[in-house]
Amino acid sequence: MAVAFPNTIETERLLLRRYRWSDIDDLMEYAVLKEWSRYIRAPYPYSRVNAQEFLADRVGLSRQDQTVWCLEYKGKMIGDVGFAWHTKNGAGEIAYGISPPYWKQGLMTEACLSALNTVFGVDEKLNRIFAAIDARNKGSIQVAGKLGMQREGLLRKNRFHKGEFVDDAWYAILRADWMALST
Ligand SMILES: CC(C)(COP(=O)(O)OP(=O)(O)OC[C@H]1O[C@@H](n2cnc3c(N)ncnc32)[C@H](O)[C@@H]1OP(=O)(O)O)[C@@H](O)C(=O)NCCC(=O)NCCS
């Protein structure tokens, strides 16, 4: 997407910023945990090489088709929220994750809401944000609901994930929904 989004966003408790190479130790702390990768593509077990490859893709990210902010909390990098842009369709796919010790404190919702407000606010051509969520991932479905995303359907056995076929729940928020929620 040709739109220039801010490099940093401040929320009540978090600083959303670009990844740095020095985030590698904080990343390793949670990416090695089994519960972290249960529903997402990240490999398990997770190695330092995996972390280096992950950061190589994100530090100094200059790709037009992605925007990612990591989450800094009390000086520590604890997760991220990002978008893969489908510019032709005025759409973006949101993805998010936060280190297990920080779950259920409202931090992911706080980060995603700010990121969503930023992308809809800055990019006037953006019409739709969607997410494909492993239907078993209750936490992620909760977050999507808190963002004002609506469930649009269930894709049965949509992906082969870590040894089994899994259902994906499809969630989305349109610009019109976002505007109605913002007023
Ligand atoms: C899914 C995930 C992002 C949720 O993050 P979080 O910081 O716990 O989310 P929040 O604290 O903002 O939670 C929002 C609500 O969901 C609830 N919730 C969070 N995890 C839950 C779970 N596993 N089961 C049921 N409810 C859950 C919270 O209690 C909160 O409810 P409340 O507002 O009524 O108190 C986090 O578990 C995670 O990063 N998992 C690993 C990566 C991942 O699966 N990412 C999503 C890929 S689609």
PDB file of C-alpha atoms and ligand atoms in Angstrom:
ATOM      1  CA  MET A   1       0.000   0.000   0.000  1.00  0.00           C
ATOM      2  CA  ALA A   2       1.465   3.347  -1.038  1.00  0.00           C
ATOM      3  CA  VAL A   3       0.041   5.045   2.056  1.00  0.00           C
ATOM      4  CA  ALA A   4       2.552   6.190   4.707  1.00  0.00           C
ATOM      5  CA  PHE A   5       1.457   4.975   8.107  1.00  0.00           C
ATOM      6  CA  PRO A   6       3.177   6.343  11.243  1.00  0.00           C
ATOM      7  CA  ASN A   7       6.223   4.426  12.500  1.00  0.00           C
ATOM      8  CA  THR A   8       4.972   4.594  16.069  1.00  0.00           C
ATOM      9  CA  ILE A   9       1.589   4.642  17.781  1.00  0.00           C
ATOM     10  CA  GLU A  10       1.146   5.258  21.498  1.00  0.00           C
ATOM     11  CA  THR A  11      -1.731   3.647  23.359  1.00  0.00           C
ATOM     12  CA  GLU A  12      -2.596   3.895  27.049  1.00  0.00           C
ATOM     13  CA  ARG A  13      -0.123   1.130  28.018  1.00  0.00           C
ATOM     14  CA  LEU A  14       1.827   0.285  24.854  1.00  0.00           C
ATOM     15  CA  LEU A  15       4.190   1.705  22.301  1.00  0.00           C
ATOM     16  CA  LEU A  16       3.565   0.277  18.848  1.00  0.00           C
ATOM     17  CA  ARG A  17       6.761   0.586  16.832  1.00  0.00           C
ATOM     18  CA  ARG A  18       8.815  -1.025  14.058  1.00  0.00           C
ATOM     19  CA  TYR A  19      10.825  -4.173  14.820  1.00  0.00           C
ATOM     20  CA  ARG A  20      14.557  -3.906  15.575  1.00  0.00           C
ATOM     21  CA  TRP A  21      17.259  -6.602  15.467  1.00  0.00           C
ATOM     22  CA  SER A  22      17.719  -6.104  19.216  1.00  0.00           C
ATOM     23  CA  ASP A  23      14.191  -7.500  19.762  1.00  0.00           C
ATOM     24  CA  ILE A  24      15.494 -11.015  19.161  1.00  0.00           C
ATOM     25  CA  ASP A  25      15.893 -12.037  22.822  1.00  0.00           C
ATOM     26  CA  ASP A  26      12.438 -10.763  23.780  1.00  0.00           C
ATOM     27  CA  LEU A  27      11.003 -12.558  20.733  1.00  0.00           C
ATOM     28  CA  MET A  28      12.715 -15.840  21.666  1.00  0.00           C
ATOM     29  CA  GLU A  29      11.296 -15.648  25.211  1.00  0.00           C
ATOM     30  CA  TYR A  30       7.745 -16.234  24.003  1.00  0.00           C
ATOM     31  CA  ALA A  31       8.118 -17.736  20.535  1.00  0.00           C
ATOM     32  CA  VAL A  32       9.608 -20.919  22.047  1.00  0.00           C
ATOM     33  CA  LEU A  33       6.451 -21.550  24.112  1.00  0.00           C
ATOM     34  CA  LYS A  34       4.113 -24.238  22.812  1.00  0.00           C
ATOM     35  CA  GLU A  35       0.941 -22.252  23.616  1.00  0.00           C
ATOM     36  CA  TRP A  36       2.264 -19.365  21.484  1.00  0.00           C
ATOM     37  CA  SER A  37       2.274 -21.262  18.209  1.00  0.00           C
ATOM     38  CA  ARG A  38      -0.686 -23.597  18.760  1.00  0.00           C
ATOM     39  CA  TYR A  39      -3.020 -21.837  16.293  1.00  0.00           C
ATOM     40  CA  ILE A  40      -0.558 -19.883  14.134  1.00  0.00           C
ATOM     41  CA  ARG A  41       1.984 -20.635  11.420  1.00  0.00           C
ATOM     42  CA  ALA A  42       5.039 -20.104  13.657  1.00  0.00           C
ATOM     43  CA  PRO A  43       6.971 -23.365  13.961  1.00  0.00           C
ATOM     44  CA  TYR A  44       7.292 -25.446  17.124  1.00  0.00           C
ATOM     45  CA  PRO A  45       9.928 -26.093  18.363  1.00  0.00           C
ATOM     46  CA  TYR A  46      11.201 -22.579  17.622  1.00  0.00           C
ATOM     47  CA  SER A  47      14.910 -21.882  17.084  1.00  0.00           C
ATOM     48  CA  ARG A  48      17.078 -18.764  17.078  1.00  0.00           C
ATOM     49  CA  VAL A  49      17.388 -19.219  13.306  1.00  0.00           C
ATOM     50  CA  ASN A  50      13.574 -19.031  13.081  1.00  0.00           C
ATOM     51  CA  ALA A  51      13.717 -15.768  15.053  1.00  0.00           C
ATOM     52  CA  GLN A  52      16.463 -14.387  12.778  1.00  0.00           C
ATOM     53  CA  GLU A  53      14.418 -15.252   9.679  1.00  0.00           C
ATOM     54  CA  PHE A  54      11.317 -13.683  11.219  1.00  0.00           C
ATOM     55  CA  LEU A  55      13.157 -10.437  12.000  1.00  0.00           C
ATOM     56  CA  ALA A  56      14.977 -10.414   8.651  1.00  0.00           C
ATOM     57  CA  ASP A  57      11.535 -10.182   7.068  1.00  0.00           C
ATOM     58  CA  ARG A  58      10.420  -7.328   9.334  1.00  0.00           C
ATOM     59  CA  VAL A  59      13.325  -5.089  10.360  1.00  0.00           C
ATOM     60  CA  GLY A  60      13.416  -2.138   7.988  1.00  0.00           C
ATOM     61  CA  LEU A  61      10.307  -3.536   6.310  1.00  0.00           C
ATOM     62  CA  SER A  62       9.914  -1.681   3.057  1.00  0.00           C
ATOM     63  CA  ARG A  63       7.366  -3.949   1.419  1.00  0.00           C
ATOM     64  CA  GLN A  64       4.353  -2.126   0.038  1.00  0.00           C
ATOM     65  CA  ASP A  65       2.082  -5.073   0.799  1.00  0.00           C
ATOM     66  CA  GLN A  66       2.576  -5.264   4.576  1.00  0.00           C
ATOM     67  CA  THR A  67       2.564  -2.991   7.615  1.00  0.00           C
ATOM     68  CA  VAL A  68       3.642  -4.386  10.990  1.00  0.00           C
ATOM     69  CA  TRP A  69       4.007  -2.798  14.409  1.00  0.00           C
ATOM     70  CA  CYS A  70       5.514  -4.695  17.318  1.00  0.00           C
ATOM     71  CA  LEU A  71       4.314  -4.017  20.863  1.00  0.00           C
ATOM     72  CA  GLU A  72       6.606  -2.539  23.484  1.00  0.00           C
ATOM     73  CA  TYR A  73       5.406  -2.797  27.068  1.00  0.00           C
ATOM     74  CA  LYS A  74       7.530  -1.497  29.951  1.00  0.00           C
ATOM     75  CA  GLY A  75      10.613  -1.591  27.724  1.00  0.00           C
ATOM     76  CA  LYS A  76      10.024  -5.165  26.504  1.00  0.00           C
ATOM     77  CA  MET A  77       8.890  -6.346  23.069  1.00  0.00           C
ATOM     78  CA  ILE A  78       5.902  -8.646  23.685  1.00  0.00           C
ATOM     79  CA  GLY A  79       4.086  -9.196  20.394  1.00  0.00           C
ATOM     80  CA  ASP A  80       2.801  -7.522  17.269  1.00  0.00           C
ATOM     81  CA  VAL A  81      -0.107  -6.460  15.103  1.00  0.00           C
ATOM     82  CA  GLY A  82       0.172  -6.292  11.342  1.00  0.00           C
ATOM     83  CA  PHE A  83      -1.699  -6.064   8.077  1.00  0.00           C
ATOM     84  CA  ALA A  84      -1.213  -7.707   4.684  1.00  0.00           C
ATOM     85  CA  TRP A  85      -2.644  -5.357   2.093  1.00  0.00           C
ATOM     86  CA  HIS A  86      -4.860  -6.341  -0.832  1.00  0.00           C
ATOM     87  CA  THR A  87      -4.718  -2.866  -2.347  1.00  0.00           C
ATOM     88  CA  LYS A  88      -6.721  -3.630  -5.487  1.00  0.00           C
ATOM     89  CA  ASN A  89      -9.677  -4.601  -3.300  1.00  0.00           C
ATOM     90  CA  GLY A  90      -9.218  -1.834  -0.701  1.00  0.00           C
ATOM     91  CA  ALA A  91      -8.753  -4.586   1.867  1.00  0.00           C
ATOM     92  CA  GLY A  92      -6.277  -5.767   4.473  1.00  0.00           C
ATOM     93  CA  GLU A  93      -5.827  -8.940   6.500  1.00  0.00           C
ATOM     94  CA  ILE A  94      -5.068  -8.307  10.162  1.00  0.00           C
ATOM     95  CA  ALA A  95      -2.861 -10.639  12.221  1.00  0.00           C
ATOM     96  CA  TYR A  96      -1.894 -10.255  15.857  1.00  0.00           C
ATOM     97  CA  GLY A  97      -0.244 -12.041  18.743  1.00  0.00           C
ATOM     98  CA  ILE A  98       1.057 -11.358  22.230  1.00  0.00           C
ATOM     99  CA  SER A  99       3.376 -13.200  24.601  1.00  0.00           C
ATOM    100  CA  PRO A 100       1.485 -15.713  26.845  1.00  0.00           C
ATOM    101  CA  PRO A 101       2.356 -14.105  30.231  1.00  0.00           C
ATOM    102  CA  TYR A 102       0.481 -10.994  29.023  1.00  0.00           C
ATOM    103  CA  TRP A 103      -2.709 -12.738  27.866  1.00  0.00           C
ATOM    104  CA  LYS A 104      -6.138 -11.704  29.177  1.00  0.00           C
ATOM    105  CA  GLN A 105      -5.106  -8.215  30.266  1.00  0.00           C
ATOM    106  CA  GLY A 106      -6.794  -6.403  27.376  1.00  0.00           C
ATOM    107  CA  LEU A 107      -3.418  -5.537  25.841  1.00  0.00           C
ATOM    108  CA  MET A 108      -4.035  -7.185  22.457  1.00  0.00           C
ATOM    109  CA  THR A 109      -7.408  -5.485  22.107  1.00  0.00           C
ATOM    110  CA  GLU A 110      -5.801  -2.157  23.042  1.00  0.00           C
ATOM    111  CA  ALA A 111      -3.066  -2.552  20.406  1.00  0.00           C
ATOM    112  CA  CYS A 112      -5.373  -3.780  17.651  1.00  0.00           C
ATOM    113  CA  LEU A 113      -7.946  -1.035  18.226  1.00  0.00           C
ATOM    114  CA  SER A 114      -5.267   1.638  17.886  1.00  0.00           C
ATOM    115  CA  ALA A 115      -3.794  -0.007  14.795  1.00  0.00           C
ATOM    116  CA  LEU A 116      -7.246  -0.365  13.219  1.00  0.00           C
ATOM    117  CA  ASN A 117      -8.122   3.272  13.936  1.00  0.00           C
ATOM    118  CA  THR A 118      -4.796   4.313  12.424  1.00  0.00           C
ATOM    119  CA  VAL A 119      -5.124   2.364   9.181  1.00  0.00           C
ATOM    120  CA  PHE A 120      -8.767   3.326   8.592  1.00  0.00           C
ATOM    121  CA  GLY A 121      -7.979   6.930   9.585  1.00  0.00           C
ATOM    122  CA  VAL A 122      -4.920   7.313   7.367  1.00  0.00           C
ATOM    123  CA  ASP A 123      -5.909   5.304   4.289  1.00  0.00           C
ATOM    124  CA  GLU A 124      -9.175   6.676   2.929  1.00  0.00           C
ATOM    125  CA  LYS A 125      -9.340   3.979   0.258  1.00  0.00           C
ATOM    126  CA  LEU A 126      -9.300   1.169   2.793  1.00  0.00           C
ATOM    127  CA  ASN A 127     -12.738  -0.432   2.881  1.00  0.00           C
ATOM    128  CA  ARG A 128     -12.405  -3.760   4.679  1.00  0.00           C
ATOM    129  CA  ILE A 129     -10.218  -5.486   7.257  1.00  0.00           C
ATOM    130  CA  PHE A 130     -10.586  -9.239   7.593  1.00  0.00           C
ATOM    131  CA  ALA A 131      -9.129 -12.119   9.582  1.00  0.00           C
ATOM    132  CA  ALA A 132      -9.135 -15.876   9.140  1.00  0.00           C
ATOM    133  CA  ILE A 133      -9.014 -17.349  12.644  1.00  0.00           C
ATOM    134  CA  ASP A 134      -8.576 -20.981  13.658  1.00  0.00           C
ATOM    135  CA  ALA A 135     -12.095 -21.693  14.914  1.00  0.00           C
ATOM    136  CA  ARG A 136     -10.676 -23.196  18.139  1.00  0.00           C
ATOM    137  CA  ASN A 137      -8.799 -19.984  18.988  1.00  0.00           C
ATOM    138  CA  LYS A 138     -11.254 -18.548  21.521  1.00  0.00           C
ATOM    139  CA  GLY A 139      -8.969 -15.688  22.557  1.00  0.00           C
ATOM    140  CA  SER A 140      -8.496 -14.462  19.011  1.00  0.00           C
ATOM    141  CA  ILE A 141     -12.241 -14.674  18.311  1.00  0.00           C
ATOM    142  CA  GLN A 142     -12.843 -12.584  21.448  1.00  0.00           C
ATOM    143  CA  VAL A 143     -10.372  -9.962  20.256  1.00  0.00           C
ATOM    144  CA  ALA A 144     -11.968  -9.834  16.775  1.00  0.00           C
ATOM    145  CA  GLY A 145     -15.374  -9.245  18.383  1.00  0.00           C
ATOM    146  CA  LYS A 146     -13.965  -6.449  20.549  1.00  0.00           C
ATOM    147  CA  LEU A 147     -12.622  -4.774  17.409  1.00  0.00           C
ATOM    148  CA  GLY A 148     -16.144  -4.699  15.967  1.00  0.00           C
ATOM    149  CA  MET A 149     -15.415  -7.434  13.439  1.00  0.00           C
ATOM    150  CA  GLN A 150     -18.382  -9.549  12.402  1.00  0.00           C
ATOM    151  CA  ARG A 151     -18.335 -13.280  11.807  1.00  0.00           C
ATOM    152  CA  GLU A 152     -18.982 -13.914   8.124  1.00  0.00           C
ATOM    153  CA  GLY A 153     -18.723 -17.667   8.008  1.00  0.00           C
ATOM    154  CA  LEU A 154     -16.867 -20.856   8.760  1.00  0.00           C
ATOM    155  CA  LEU A 155     -14.512 -22.431   6.250  1.00  0.00           C
ATOM    156  CA  ARG A 156     -14.623 -26.107   7.098  1.00  0.00           C
ATOM    157  CA  LYS A 157     -11.300 -27.991   7.134  1.00  0.00           C
ATOM    158  CA  ASN A 158      -9.814 -25.008   5.333  1.00  0.00           C
ATOM    159  CA  ARG A 159      -6.145 -25.603   6.191  1.00  0.00           C
ATOM    160  CA  PHE A 160      -3.775 -28.430   7.017  1.00  0.00           C
ATOM    161  CA  HIS A 161      -2.226 -27.120  10.219  1.00  0.00           C
ATOM    162  CA  LYS A 162       0.299 -28.929  12.395  1.00  0.00           C
ATOM    163  CA  GLY A 163      -0.875 -32.416  11.463  1.00  0.00           C
ATOM    164  CA  GLU A 164      -4.625 -31.908  11.027  1.00  0.00           C
ATOM    165  CA  PHE A 165      -7.248 -30.173   8.914  1.00  0.00           C
ATOM    166  CA  VAL A 166      -8.696 -27.199  10.792  1.00  0.00           C
ATOM    167  CA  ASP A 167     -11.746 -24.960  10.414  1.00  0.00           C
ATOM    168  CA  ASP A 168     -11.238 -21.212   9.928  1.00  0.00           C
ATOM    169  CA  ALA A 169     -13.739 -18.650  11.198  1.00  0.00           C
ATOM    170  CA  TRP A 170     -13.856 -15.643   8.902  1.00  0.00           C
ATOM    171  CA  TYR A 171     -14.230 -12.201  10.521  1.00  0.00           C
ATOM    172  CA  ALA A 172     -14.341  -8.716   8.985  1.00  0.00           C
ATOM    173  CA  ILE A 173     -15.056  -5.072   9.660  1.00  0.00           C
ATOM    174  CA  LEU A 174     -16.046  -2.648   6.898  1.00  0.00           C
ATOM    175  CA  ARG A 175     -15.197   1.052   6.885  1.00  0.00           C
ATOM    176  CA  ALA A 176     -18.928   1.759   7.373  1.00  0.00           C
ATOM    177  CA  ASP A 177     -18.956  -0.442  10.516  1.00  0.00           C
ATOM    178  CA  TRP A 178     -15.833   1.274  11.827  1.00  0.00           C
ATOM    179  CA  MET A 179     -17.304   4.732  11.214  1.00  0.00           C
ATOM    180  CA  ALA A 180     -20.535   3.772  12.974  1.00  0.00           C
ATOM    181  CA  LEU A 181     -18.520   2.531  15.967  1.00  0.00           C
ATOM    182  CA  SER A 182     -16.288   5.635  16.015  1.00  0.00           C
ATOM    183  CA  THR A 183     -19.175   8.118  16.222  1.00  0.00           C
TER     184      THR A 183
HETATM  185  C1  LIG B   1      -5.399 -14.637  20.927  1.00  0.00           C
HETATM  186  C2  LIG B   1      -4.577 -13.590  21.675  1.00  0.00           C
HETATM  187  C3  LIG B   1      -4.071 -12.571  20.696  1.00  0.00           C
HETATM  188  C4  LIG B   1      -5.459 -12.889  22.722  1.00  0.00           C
HETATM  189  O1  LIG B   1      -4.665 -11.865  23.332  1.00  0.00           O
HETATM  190  P1  LIG B   1      -5.062 -11.227  24.754  1.00  0.00           P
HETATM  191  O2  LIG B   1      -4.092 -10.134  25.042  1.00  0.00           O
HETATM  192  O3  LIG B   1      -5.263 -12.292  25.753  1.00  0.00           O
HETATM  193  O4  LIG B   1      -6.431 -10.552  24.396  1.00  0.00           O
HETATM  194  P2  LIG B   1      -7.231  -9.528  25.328  1.00  0.00           P
HETATM  195  O5  LIG B   1      -6.700  -9.552  26.725  1.00  0.00           O
HETATM  196  O6  LIG B   1      -7.295  -8.228  24.626  1.00  0.00           O
HETATM  197  O7  LIG B   1      -8.618 -10.281  25.360  1.00  0.00           O
HETATM  198  C5  LIG B   1      -9.865  -9.829  24.882  1.00  0.00           C
HETATM  199  C6  LIG B   1     -10.923 -10.662  25.578  1.00  0.00           C
HETATM  200  O8  LIG B   1     -10.751 -12.052  25.241  1.00  0.00           O
HETATM  201  C7  LIG B   1     -10.638 -12.827  26.423  1.00  0.00           C
HETATM  202  N1  LIG B   1      -9.737 -13.941  26.144  1.00  0.00           N
HETATM  203  C8  LIG B   1      -8.411 -13.866  25.826  1.00  0.00           C
HETATM  204  N2  LIG B   1      -7.942 -15.120  25.664  1.00  0.00           N
HETATM  205  C9  LIG B   1      -8.972 -15.978  25.863  1.00  0.00           C
HETATM  206  C10 LIG B   1      -9.113 -17.389  25.825  1.00  0.00           C
HETATM  207  N3  LIG B   1      -8.082 -18.177  25.540  1.00  0.00           N
HETATM  208  N4  LIG B   1     -10.325 -17.924  26.086  1.00  0.00           N
HETATM  209  C11 LIG B   1     -11.392 -17.146  26.357  1.00  0.00           C
HETATM  210  N5  LIG B   1     -11.326 -15.783  26.412  1.00  0.00           N
HETATM  211  C12 LIG B   1     -10.128 -15.220  26.167  1.00  0.00           C
HETATM  212  C13 LIG B   1     -10.066 -11.857  27.440  1.00  0.00           C
HETATM  213  O9  LIG B   1     -10.308 -12.295  28.746  1.00  0.00           O
HETATM  214  C14 LIG B   1     -10.820 -10.598  27.092  1.00  0.00           C
HETATM  215  O10 LIG B   1     -12.134 -10.663  27.585  1.00  0.00           O
HETATM  216  P3  LIG B   1     -12.754  -9.445  28.433  1.00  0.00           P
HETATM  217  O11 LIG B   1     -12.483  -8.191  27.642  1.00  0.00           O
HETATM  218  O12 LIG B   1     -14.200  -9.796  28.522  1.00  0.00           O
HETATM  219  O13 LIG B   1     -12.041  -9.457  29.718  1.00  0.00           O
HETATM  220  C15 LIG B   1      -3.394 -14.294  22.427  1.00  0.00           C
HETATM  221  O14 LIG B   1      -3.921 -15.394  23.126  1.00  0.00           O
HETATM  222  C16 LIG B   1      -2.282 -14.741  21.507  1.00  0.00           C
HETATM  223  O15 LIG B   1      -1.438 -13.949  21.124  1.00  0.00           O
HETATM  224  N6  LIG B   1      -2.234 -16.050  21.145  1.00  0.00           N
HETATM  225  C17 LIG B   1      -1.137 -16.591  20.333  1.00  0.00           C
HETATM  226  C18 LIG B   1      -1.093 -16.047  18.916  1.00  0.00           C
HETATM  227  C19 LIG B   1      -2.460 -16.112  18.268  1.00  0.00           C
HETATM  228  O16 LIG B   1      -3.180 -17.105  18.369  1.00  0.00           O
HETATM  229  N7  LIG B   1      -2.816 -15.032  17.560  1.00  0.00           N
HETATM  230  C20 LIG B   1      -4.064 -14.898  16.852  1.00  0.00           C
HETATM  231  C21 LIG B   1      -3.976 -15.461  15.486  1.00  0.00           C
HETATM  232  S1  LIG B   1      -5.513 -15.266  14.575  1.00  0.00           S
END
